[in-house]
Coordinates of C-alpha atoms and ligand atoms in Angstrom, one line a residue:
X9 CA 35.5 -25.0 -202.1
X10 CA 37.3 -28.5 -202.5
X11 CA 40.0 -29.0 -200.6
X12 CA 41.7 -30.3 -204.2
X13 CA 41.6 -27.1 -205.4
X14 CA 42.8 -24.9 -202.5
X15 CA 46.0 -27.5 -202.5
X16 CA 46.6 -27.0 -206.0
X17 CA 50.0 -26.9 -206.7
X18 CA 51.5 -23.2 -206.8
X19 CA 54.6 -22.9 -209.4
X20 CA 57.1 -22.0 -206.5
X21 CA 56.0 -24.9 -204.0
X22 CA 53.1 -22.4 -202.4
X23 CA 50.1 -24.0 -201.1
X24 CA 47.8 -22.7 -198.5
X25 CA 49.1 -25.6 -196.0
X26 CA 53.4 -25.4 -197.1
X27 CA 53.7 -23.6 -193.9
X28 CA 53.3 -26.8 -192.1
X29 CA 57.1 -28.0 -193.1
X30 CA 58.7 -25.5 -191.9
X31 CA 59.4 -24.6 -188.1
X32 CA 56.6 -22.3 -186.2
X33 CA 57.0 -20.6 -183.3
X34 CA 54.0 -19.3 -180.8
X35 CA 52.5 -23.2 -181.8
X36 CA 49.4 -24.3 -179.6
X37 CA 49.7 -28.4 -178.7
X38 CA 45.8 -29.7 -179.0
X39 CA 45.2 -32.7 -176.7
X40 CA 42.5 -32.6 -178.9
X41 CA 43.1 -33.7 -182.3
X42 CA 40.0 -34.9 -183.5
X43 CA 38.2 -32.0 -182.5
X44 CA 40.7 -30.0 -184.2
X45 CA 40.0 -32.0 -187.1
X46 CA 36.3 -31.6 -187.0
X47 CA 36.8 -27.3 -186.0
X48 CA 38.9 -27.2 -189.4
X49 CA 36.8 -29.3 -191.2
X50 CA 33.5 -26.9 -190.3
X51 CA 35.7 -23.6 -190.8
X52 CA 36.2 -24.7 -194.5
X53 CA 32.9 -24.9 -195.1
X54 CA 31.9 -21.5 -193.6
X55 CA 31.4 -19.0 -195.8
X56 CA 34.3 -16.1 -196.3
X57 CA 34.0 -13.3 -194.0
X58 CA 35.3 -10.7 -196.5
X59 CA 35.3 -11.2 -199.8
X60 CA 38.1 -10.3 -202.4
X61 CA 36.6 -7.5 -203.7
X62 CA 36.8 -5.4 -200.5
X63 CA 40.7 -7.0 -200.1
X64 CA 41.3 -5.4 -203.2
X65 CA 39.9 -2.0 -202.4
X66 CA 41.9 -1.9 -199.5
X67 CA 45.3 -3.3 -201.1
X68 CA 44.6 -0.2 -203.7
X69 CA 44.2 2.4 -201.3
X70 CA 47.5 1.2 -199.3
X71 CA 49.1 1.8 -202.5
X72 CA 48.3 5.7 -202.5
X73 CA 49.5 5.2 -198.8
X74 CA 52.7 4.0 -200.2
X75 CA 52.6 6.8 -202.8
X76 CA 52.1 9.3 -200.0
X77 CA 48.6 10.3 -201.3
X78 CA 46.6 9.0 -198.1
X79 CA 47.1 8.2 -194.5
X80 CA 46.5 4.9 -192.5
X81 CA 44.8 4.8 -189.5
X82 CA 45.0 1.4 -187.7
X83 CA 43.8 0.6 -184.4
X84 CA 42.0 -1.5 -181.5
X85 CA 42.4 -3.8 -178.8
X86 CA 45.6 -5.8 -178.2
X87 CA 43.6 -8.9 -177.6
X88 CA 39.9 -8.9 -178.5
X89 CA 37.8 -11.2 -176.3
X90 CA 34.3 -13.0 -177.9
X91 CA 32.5 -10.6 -174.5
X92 CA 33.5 -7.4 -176.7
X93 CA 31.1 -8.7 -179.5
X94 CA 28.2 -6.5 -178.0
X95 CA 26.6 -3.3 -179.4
X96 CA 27.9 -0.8 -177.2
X97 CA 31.7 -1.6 -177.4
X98 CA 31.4 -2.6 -180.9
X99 CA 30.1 1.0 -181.5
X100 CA 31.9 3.0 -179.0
X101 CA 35.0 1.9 -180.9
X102 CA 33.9 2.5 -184.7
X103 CA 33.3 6.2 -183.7
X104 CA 36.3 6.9 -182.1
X105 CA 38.1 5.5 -185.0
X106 CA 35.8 7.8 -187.4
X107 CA 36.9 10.6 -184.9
X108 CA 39.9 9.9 -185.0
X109 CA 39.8 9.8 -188.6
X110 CA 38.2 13.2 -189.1
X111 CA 40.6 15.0 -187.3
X112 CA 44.0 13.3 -189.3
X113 CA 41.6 14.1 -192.6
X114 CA 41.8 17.7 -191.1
X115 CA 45.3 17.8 -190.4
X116 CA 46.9 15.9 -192.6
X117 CA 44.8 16.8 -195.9
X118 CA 45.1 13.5 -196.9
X119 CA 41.9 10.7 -197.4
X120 CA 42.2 8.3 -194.2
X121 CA 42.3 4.6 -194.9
X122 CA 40.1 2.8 -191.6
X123 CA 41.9 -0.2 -190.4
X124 CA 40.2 -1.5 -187.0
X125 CA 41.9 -4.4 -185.2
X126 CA 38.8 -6.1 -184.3
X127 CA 36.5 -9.2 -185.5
X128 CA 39.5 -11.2 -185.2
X129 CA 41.9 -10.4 -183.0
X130 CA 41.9 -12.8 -180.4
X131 CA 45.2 -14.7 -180.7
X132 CA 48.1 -13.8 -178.7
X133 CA 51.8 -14.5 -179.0
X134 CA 53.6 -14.9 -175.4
X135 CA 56.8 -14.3 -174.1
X136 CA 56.3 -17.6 -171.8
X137 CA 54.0 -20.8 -172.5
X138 CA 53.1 -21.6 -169.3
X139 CA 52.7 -18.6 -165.9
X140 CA 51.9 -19.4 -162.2
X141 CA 48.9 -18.2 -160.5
X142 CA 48.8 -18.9 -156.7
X143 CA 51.3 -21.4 -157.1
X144 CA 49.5 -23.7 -159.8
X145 CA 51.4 -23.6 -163.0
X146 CA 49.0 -24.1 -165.6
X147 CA 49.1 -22.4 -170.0
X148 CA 49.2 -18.7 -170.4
X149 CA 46.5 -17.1 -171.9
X150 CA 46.7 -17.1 -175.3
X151 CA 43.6 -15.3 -176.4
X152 CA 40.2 -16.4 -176.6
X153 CA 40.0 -18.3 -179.2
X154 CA 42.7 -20.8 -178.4
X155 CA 42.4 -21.0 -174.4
X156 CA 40.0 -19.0 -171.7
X157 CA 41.1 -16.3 -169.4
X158 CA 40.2 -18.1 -165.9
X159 CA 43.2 -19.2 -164.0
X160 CA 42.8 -22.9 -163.8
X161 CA 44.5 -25.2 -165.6
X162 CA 41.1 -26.5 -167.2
X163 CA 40.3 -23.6 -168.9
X164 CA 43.7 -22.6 -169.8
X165 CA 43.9 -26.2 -171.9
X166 CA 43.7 -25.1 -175.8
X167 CA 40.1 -26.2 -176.8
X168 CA 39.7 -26.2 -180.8
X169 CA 36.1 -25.8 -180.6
X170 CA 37.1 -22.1 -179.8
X171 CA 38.4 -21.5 -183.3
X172 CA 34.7 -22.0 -184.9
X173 CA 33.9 -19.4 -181.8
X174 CA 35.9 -17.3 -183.2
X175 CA 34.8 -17.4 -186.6
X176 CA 31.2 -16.7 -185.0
X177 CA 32.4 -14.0 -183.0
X178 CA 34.0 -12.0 -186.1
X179 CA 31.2 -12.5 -188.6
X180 CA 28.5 -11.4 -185.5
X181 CA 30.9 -8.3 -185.3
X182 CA 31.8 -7.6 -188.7
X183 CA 27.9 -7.9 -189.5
X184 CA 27.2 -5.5 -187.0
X185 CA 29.9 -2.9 -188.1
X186 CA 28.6 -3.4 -191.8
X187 CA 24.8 -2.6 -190.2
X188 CA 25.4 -0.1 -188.3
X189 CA 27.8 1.6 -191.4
X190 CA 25.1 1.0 -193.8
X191 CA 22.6 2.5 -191.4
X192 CA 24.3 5.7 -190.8
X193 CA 26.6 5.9 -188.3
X194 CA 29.6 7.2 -190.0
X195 CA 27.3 9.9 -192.0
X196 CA 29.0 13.0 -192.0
X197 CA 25.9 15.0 -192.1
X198 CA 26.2 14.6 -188.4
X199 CA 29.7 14.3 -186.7
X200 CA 28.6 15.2 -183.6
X201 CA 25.9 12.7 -183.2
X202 CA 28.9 10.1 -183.2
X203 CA 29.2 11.4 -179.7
X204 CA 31.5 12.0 -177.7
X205 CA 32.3 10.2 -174.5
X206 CA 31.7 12.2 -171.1
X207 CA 35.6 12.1 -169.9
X208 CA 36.5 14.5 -173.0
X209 CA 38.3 17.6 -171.7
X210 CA 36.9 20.8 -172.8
X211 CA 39.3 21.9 -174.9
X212 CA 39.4 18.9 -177.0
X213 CA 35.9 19.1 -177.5
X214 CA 36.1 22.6 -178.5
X215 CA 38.1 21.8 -181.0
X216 CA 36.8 18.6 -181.8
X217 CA 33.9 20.7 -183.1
X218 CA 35.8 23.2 -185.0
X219 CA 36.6 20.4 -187.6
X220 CA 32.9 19.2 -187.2
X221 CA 31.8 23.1 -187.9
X222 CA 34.4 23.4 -190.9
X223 CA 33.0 19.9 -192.3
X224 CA 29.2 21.0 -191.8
X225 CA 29.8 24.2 -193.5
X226 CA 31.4 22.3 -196.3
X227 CA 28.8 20.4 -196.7
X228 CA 25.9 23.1 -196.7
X229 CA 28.0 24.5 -199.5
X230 CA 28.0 21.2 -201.7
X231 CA 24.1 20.8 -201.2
X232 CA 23.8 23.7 -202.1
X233 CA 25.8 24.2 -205.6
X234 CA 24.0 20.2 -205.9
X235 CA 27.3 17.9 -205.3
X236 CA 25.9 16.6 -202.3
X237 CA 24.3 13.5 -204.1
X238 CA 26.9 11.0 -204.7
X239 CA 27.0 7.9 -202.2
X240 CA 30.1 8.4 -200.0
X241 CA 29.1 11.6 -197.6
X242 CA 26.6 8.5 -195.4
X243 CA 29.3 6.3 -195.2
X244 CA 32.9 5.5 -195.0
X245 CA 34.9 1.8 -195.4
X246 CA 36.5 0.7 -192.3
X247 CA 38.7 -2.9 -192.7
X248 CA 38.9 -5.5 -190.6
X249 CA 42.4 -6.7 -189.4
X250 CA 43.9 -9.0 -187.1
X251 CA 47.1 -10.5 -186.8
X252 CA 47.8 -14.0 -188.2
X253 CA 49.4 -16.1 -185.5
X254 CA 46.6 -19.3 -185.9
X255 CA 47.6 -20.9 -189.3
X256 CA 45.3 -23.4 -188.9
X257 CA 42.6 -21.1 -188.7
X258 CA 43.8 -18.8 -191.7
X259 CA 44.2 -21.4 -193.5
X260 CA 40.8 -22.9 -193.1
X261 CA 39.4 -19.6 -194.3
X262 CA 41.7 -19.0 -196.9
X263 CA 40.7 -19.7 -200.4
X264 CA 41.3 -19.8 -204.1
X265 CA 39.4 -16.9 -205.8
X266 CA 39.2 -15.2 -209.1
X267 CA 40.6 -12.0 -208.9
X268 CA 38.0 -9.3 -209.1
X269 CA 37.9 -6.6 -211.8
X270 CA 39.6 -4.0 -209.6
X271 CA 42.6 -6.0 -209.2
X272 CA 46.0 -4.9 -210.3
X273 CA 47.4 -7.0 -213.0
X274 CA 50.2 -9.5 -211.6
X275 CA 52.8 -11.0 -213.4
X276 CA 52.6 -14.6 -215.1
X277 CA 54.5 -16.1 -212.5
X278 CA 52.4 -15.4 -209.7
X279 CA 49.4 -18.3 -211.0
X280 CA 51.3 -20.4 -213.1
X281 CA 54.8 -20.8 -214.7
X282 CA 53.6 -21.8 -218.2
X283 CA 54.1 -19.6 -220.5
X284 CA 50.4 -19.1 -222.2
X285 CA 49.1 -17.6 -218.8
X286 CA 51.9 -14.7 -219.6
X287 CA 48.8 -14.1 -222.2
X288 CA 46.0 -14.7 -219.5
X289 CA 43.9 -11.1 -219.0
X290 CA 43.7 -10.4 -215.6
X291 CA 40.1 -11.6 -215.1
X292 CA 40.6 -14.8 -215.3
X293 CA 43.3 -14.8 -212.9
X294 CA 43.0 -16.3 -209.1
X295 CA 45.0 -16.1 -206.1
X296 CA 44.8 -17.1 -202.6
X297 CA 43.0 -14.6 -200.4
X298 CA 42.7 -14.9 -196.6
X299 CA 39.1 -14.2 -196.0
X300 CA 39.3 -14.0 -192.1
X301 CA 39.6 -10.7 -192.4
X302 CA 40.6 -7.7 -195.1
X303 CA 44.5 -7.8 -193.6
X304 CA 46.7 -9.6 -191.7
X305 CA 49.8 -8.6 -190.1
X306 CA 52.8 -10.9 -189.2
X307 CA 53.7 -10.3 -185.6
X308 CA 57.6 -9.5 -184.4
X309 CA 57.9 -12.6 -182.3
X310 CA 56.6 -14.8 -185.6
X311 CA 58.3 -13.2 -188.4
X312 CA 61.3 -15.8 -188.9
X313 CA 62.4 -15.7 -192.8
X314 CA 62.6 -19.2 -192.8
X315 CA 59.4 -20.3 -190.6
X316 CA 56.0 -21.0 -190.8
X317 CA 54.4 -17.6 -190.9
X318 CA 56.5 -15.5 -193.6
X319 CA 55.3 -19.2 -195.4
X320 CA 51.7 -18.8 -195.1
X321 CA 51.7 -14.8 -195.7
X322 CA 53.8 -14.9 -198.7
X323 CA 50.9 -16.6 -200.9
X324 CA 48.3 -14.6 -199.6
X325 CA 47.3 -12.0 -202.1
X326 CA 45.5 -9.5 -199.3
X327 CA 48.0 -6.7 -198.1
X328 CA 49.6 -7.7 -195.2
X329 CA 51.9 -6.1 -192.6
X330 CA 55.0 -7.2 -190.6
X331 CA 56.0 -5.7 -187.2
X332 CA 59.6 -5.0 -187.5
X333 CA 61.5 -3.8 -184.2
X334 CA 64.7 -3.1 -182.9
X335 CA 66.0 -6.8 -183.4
X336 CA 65.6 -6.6 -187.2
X337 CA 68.7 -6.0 -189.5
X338 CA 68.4 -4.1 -192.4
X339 CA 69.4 -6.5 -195.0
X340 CA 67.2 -9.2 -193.2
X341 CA 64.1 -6.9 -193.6
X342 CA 65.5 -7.0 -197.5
X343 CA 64.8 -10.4 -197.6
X344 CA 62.3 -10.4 -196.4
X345 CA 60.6 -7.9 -198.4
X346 CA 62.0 -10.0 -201.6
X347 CA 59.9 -13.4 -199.8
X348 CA 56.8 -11.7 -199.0
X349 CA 56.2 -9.9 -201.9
X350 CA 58.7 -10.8 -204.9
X351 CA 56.9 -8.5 -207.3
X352 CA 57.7 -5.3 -205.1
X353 CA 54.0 -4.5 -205.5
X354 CA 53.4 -1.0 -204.3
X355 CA 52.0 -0.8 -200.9
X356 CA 51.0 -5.0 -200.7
X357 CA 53.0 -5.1 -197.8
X358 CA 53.0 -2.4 -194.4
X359 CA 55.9 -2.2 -192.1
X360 CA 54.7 -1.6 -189.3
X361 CA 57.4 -0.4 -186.9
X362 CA 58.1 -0.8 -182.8
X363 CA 61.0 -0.1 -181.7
X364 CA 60.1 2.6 -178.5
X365 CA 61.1 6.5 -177.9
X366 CA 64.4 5.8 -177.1
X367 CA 65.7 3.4 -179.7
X368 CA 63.2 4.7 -183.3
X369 CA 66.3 7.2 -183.7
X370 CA 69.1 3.8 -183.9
X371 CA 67.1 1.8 -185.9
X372 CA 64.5 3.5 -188.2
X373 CA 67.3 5.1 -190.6
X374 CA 69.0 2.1 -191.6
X375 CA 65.1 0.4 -192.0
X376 CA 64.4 3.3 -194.8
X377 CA 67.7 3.5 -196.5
X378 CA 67.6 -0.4 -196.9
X379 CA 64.1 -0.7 -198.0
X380 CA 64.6 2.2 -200.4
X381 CA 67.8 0.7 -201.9
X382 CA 66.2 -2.2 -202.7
X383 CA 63.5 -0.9 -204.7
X384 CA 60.6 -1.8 -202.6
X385 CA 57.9 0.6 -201.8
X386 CA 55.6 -0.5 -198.5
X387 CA 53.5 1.4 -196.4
X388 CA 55.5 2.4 -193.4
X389 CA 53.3 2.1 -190.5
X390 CA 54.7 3.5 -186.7
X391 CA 53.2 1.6 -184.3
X392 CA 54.1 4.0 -180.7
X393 CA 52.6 1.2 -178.6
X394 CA 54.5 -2.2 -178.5
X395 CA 58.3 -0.7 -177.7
X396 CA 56.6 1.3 -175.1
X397 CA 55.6 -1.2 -172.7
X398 CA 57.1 -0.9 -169.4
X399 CA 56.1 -2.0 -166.0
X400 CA 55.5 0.1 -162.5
X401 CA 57.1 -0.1 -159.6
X402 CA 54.0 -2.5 -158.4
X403 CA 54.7 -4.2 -161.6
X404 CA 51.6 -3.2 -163.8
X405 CA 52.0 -3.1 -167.1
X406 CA 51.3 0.5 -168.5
X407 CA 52.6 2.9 -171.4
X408 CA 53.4 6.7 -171.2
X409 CA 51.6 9.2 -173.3
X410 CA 54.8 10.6 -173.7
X411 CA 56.5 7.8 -175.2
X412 CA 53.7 7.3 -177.5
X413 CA 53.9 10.9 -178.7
X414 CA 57.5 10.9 -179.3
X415 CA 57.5 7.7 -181.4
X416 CA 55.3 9.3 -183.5
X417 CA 56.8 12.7 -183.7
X418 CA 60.4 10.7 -184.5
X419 CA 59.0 8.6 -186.9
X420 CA 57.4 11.6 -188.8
X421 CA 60.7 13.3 -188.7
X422 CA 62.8 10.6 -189.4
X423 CA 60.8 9.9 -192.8
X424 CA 60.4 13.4 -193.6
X425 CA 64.3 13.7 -193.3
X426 CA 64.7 10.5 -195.7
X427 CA 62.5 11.4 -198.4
X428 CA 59.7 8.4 -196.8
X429 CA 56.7 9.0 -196.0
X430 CA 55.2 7.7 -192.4
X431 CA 52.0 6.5 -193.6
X432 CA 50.2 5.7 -190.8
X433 CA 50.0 4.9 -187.1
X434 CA 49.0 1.7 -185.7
X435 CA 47.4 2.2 -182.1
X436 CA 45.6 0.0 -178.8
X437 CA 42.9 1.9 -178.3
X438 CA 39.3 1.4 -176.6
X439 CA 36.3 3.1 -176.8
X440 CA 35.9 2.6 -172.7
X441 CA 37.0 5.3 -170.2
X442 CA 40.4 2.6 -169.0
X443 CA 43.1 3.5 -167.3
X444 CA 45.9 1.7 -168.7
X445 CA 48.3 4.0 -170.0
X446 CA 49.4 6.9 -168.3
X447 CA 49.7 10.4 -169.2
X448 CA 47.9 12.8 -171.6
X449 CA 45.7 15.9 -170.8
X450 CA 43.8 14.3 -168.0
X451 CA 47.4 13.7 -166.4
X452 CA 46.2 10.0 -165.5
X453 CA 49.0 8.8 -163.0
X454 CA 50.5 4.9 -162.1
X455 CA 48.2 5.6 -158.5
X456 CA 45.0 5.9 -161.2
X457 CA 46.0 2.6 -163.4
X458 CA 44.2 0.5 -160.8
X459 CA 40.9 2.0 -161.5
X460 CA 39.5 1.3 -164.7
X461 CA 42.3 -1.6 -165.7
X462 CA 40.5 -4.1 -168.2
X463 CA 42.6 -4.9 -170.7
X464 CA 43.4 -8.7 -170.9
X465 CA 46.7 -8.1 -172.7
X466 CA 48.9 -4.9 -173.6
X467 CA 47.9 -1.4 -172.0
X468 CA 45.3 0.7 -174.6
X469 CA 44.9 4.4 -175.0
X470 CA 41.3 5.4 -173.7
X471 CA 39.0 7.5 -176.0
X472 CA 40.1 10.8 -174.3
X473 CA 44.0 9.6 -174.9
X474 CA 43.4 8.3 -178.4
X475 CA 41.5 11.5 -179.3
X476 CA 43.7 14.1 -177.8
X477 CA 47.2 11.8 -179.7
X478 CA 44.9 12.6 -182.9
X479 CA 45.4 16.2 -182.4
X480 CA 48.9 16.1 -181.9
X481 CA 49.4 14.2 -184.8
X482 CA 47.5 16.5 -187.0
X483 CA 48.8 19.3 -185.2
X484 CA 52.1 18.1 -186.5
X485 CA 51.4 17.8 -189.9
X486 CA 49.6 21.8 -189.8
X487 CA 52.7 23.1 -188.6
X488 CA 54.6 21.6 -191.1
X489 CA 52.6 22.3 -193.8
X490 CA 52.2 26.2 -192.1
X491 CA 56.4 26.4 -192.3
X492 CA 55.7 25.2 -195.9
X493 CA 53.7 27.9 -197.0
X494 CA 50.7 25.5 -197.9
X495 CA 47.6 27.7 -197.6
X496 CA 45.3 25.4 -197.5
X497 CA 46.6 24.1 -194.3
X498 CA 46.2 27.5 -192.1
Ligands
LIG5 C1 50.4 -6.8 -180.9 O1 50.2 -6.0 -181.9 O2 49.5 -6.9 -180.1 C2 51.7 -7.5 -180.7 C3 51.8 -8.6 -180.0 O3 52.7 -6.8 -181.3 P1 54.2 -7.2 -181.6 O4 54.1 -8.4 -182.5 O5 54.7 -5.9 -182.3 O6 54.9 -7.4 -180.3
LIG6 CO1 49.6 -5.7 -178.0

């Protein structure tokens, strides 16, 4: 695509690079600026890794999120790195997520929307630019497509020919996701082939296949009255996410498409300001669609109302999420509602809250009764992870299962109480046995962390962890609905 068109002139001052007049924070300084040049340059020509079609889809089933008619189940590394973009991990983590998904499917009796955080997520935001490592200072680690992990100062220098890594790195994962999709591997003709790991405790495995049983069954009695022929029993959608910290990148892969047939309507104003495109049908409409991946989220540390990000994201016609925590003001998360999405679509935009166990309870009620005065309707999102970071005495970084749990539990509560609906859950998770977060059935302790510790940012629950939190969380919404009287929840 031209570069001409993708700068074309939005009616409220929008174009794909306005975020570049306004202030940014968690910036990377290349030494490099020709080969920034030249990385951009090729990453416009690349082809888009997702197409708008598939945006779309997912945008219209975060709308029956918003609606309360689905659940949203996002989760994967805190920072991806290009090693993870093998086979095993790529698999390991697609099937816990289906897993995961089966069980909130059983307990919530909602459909699941399949958000991974992978083929993508490799920037970082920091708390400090720069660390020292046996007394050299030298650049944090910012995630491997800006900088590498090793601790010298050479490899911690941003290097731009990492970016078209990166693109690499997502489309060799997202190709192998789509394969191995289209090949079988979510079929629900066989749960229990999409294995699970070794560590499992018994009693989540007995349970595990209790669902599987119930869905088998289901199925036997659906080939059997001949309703078992429609596409949609071999495979499932699962989205690609990341969060949007690397403009530049975003940018480069963002670009001007007609909006396909399954696109909602938008008002005049969102193309043009004349007044014959208020008579425009929808088909001939086009937005801006960042094609890095199906959706983007705007981190807390890089969610300014006035800088560079809520800039870029609010031309973007993908859903996208915000992280909101403890530091955000009701009114301000008003705005900035009203900035990101003017047209209060339903569901275009996911908060996705962080505020920790002990703080949800002072913050998430003003959030709701804000957002719901102002006529917004979002996907609420609770992400139990990133308020829940805490350090051991020896000064590893780890989460409690506990803390996770009760997040969660809160949030539901807290909606339920409101008239809201938590949506969704937005998770760290790994396929591998780690030991990063303590806690859970398996009672891993601070002594245990150093065993399996791998993760090159925040703390992730391990498969048993992630599996035996999906329990929970169903098992919340069964008791609920048991107290209800819904019997097709016993
Ligand atoms: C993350 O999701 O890895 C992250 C950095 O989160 P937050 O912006 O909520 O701190
Ligand atoms: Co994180």
């Amino acid at each position: 695509m031209a570069s001409s068109t993708l700068e074309n002139q939005a009616a409220d001052g929008w174009t794909p690079s306005s975020w570049t007049t306004k202030p940014i924070k968690q910036d990377v300084a290349y030494d490099d600026k020709e080969g920034l040049k030249n990385a951009l340059v090729k990453l416009q020509r690349l082809p888009p890794l997702v197409t708008p079609q598939e945006i779309v889809n997912l945008k219209n089933s975060l709308r029956n999120v918003a609606l309360g008619k689905a659940f949203v189940l996002q989760g994967g590394d805190c920072a991806e790195l290009f090693d993870y973009c093998n086979q095993e991990m790529i698999e390991a983590k697609i099937k816990l997520i289906l897993q995961m998904s089966l069980i909130l499917i059983w307990g919530a009796n909602k459909p699941v929307v399949r958000i991974a955080r992978i083929a993508g997520q490799f920037a970082k935001p920091r708390s400090s630019t720069t660390e020292v490592i046996n007394g050299v200072t030298m650049p944090s680690f910012r995630g491997d497509n800006i900088n590498g992990f090793d601790p010298n100062p050479d490899s911690r220098t941003p290097d731009p020919s990492r970016l078209v890594s990166a693109y690499f790195h997502s489309s060799a994962t997202l190709n192998y996701i789509r394969a191995a999709l289209s090949s079988g591997i979510a079929d629900l003709h066989s749960p229990l082939d999409w294995g699970l790991g070794h560590v499992i405790t018994p009693q989540i495995k007995e349970k595990y296949e209790q669902i599987v049983s119930r869905v088998t069954d289901s199925l036997r009695f659906m080939r059997t009255v001949g309703l078992d022929t429609a596409r949609g029993i071999e495979t499932v959608d699962v989205y690609t996410s990341h969060e949007g910290l690397m403009l530049e990148y975003e940018q480069s892969l963002t670009r001007l498409c007609r909006d396909p047939p399954n696109a909602v309507p938008k008002p005049s104003h969102a193309t043009s300001n004349t007044t014959t495109s208020q008579t425009t049908p929808p088909s001939s409409s086009s937005s801006h669609y960042a094609t890095s991946s199906h959706f983007l989220w705007i981190g807390d540390r890089t969610r300014q109302l006035t800088g560079a990000h809520v800039e870029f994201f609010r031309g973007l016609a993908n859903p996208v999420g915000i992280k909101i925590g403890p530091t955000m003001e009701p009114t301000e998360l008003v705005d900035l509602l009203n900035v990101v999405n003017p047209d209060k679509e339903i569901g275009k935009v996911t908060l996705i809250s962080r505020y920790g166990a002990s703080k949800i309870a002072s913050h998430l009620p003003a959030h709701i009764k804000a957002v719901q005065e102002s006529g917004h309707l979002p996907v609420w999102q609770c992400d139990p992870m990133h308020g829940n970071t805490r350090s051991t005495p020896s000064g590893v970084k780890t989460r409690r299962f506990t803390d996770i749990l009760s997040e969660l539990r809160q949030a539901l509560e807290i909606h339920r109480a409101q008239g809201s609906f938590m949506g969704g859950m937005h998770l760290e998770l790994t396929g591998e046995a780690v030991t990063e977060c303590v806690g859970g059935a398996a009672g891993l302790t601070e002594d245990g962390l150093g065993e399996r510790y791998t993760t090159f940012c925040d703390p992730r629950l391990n498969e048993k962890q992630a599996l035996e939190l999906a329990f929970l969380v169903a098992g919340f919404y069964r008791d609920r609905a048991a107290e209800e009287g819904d019997v097709n929840a016993m």
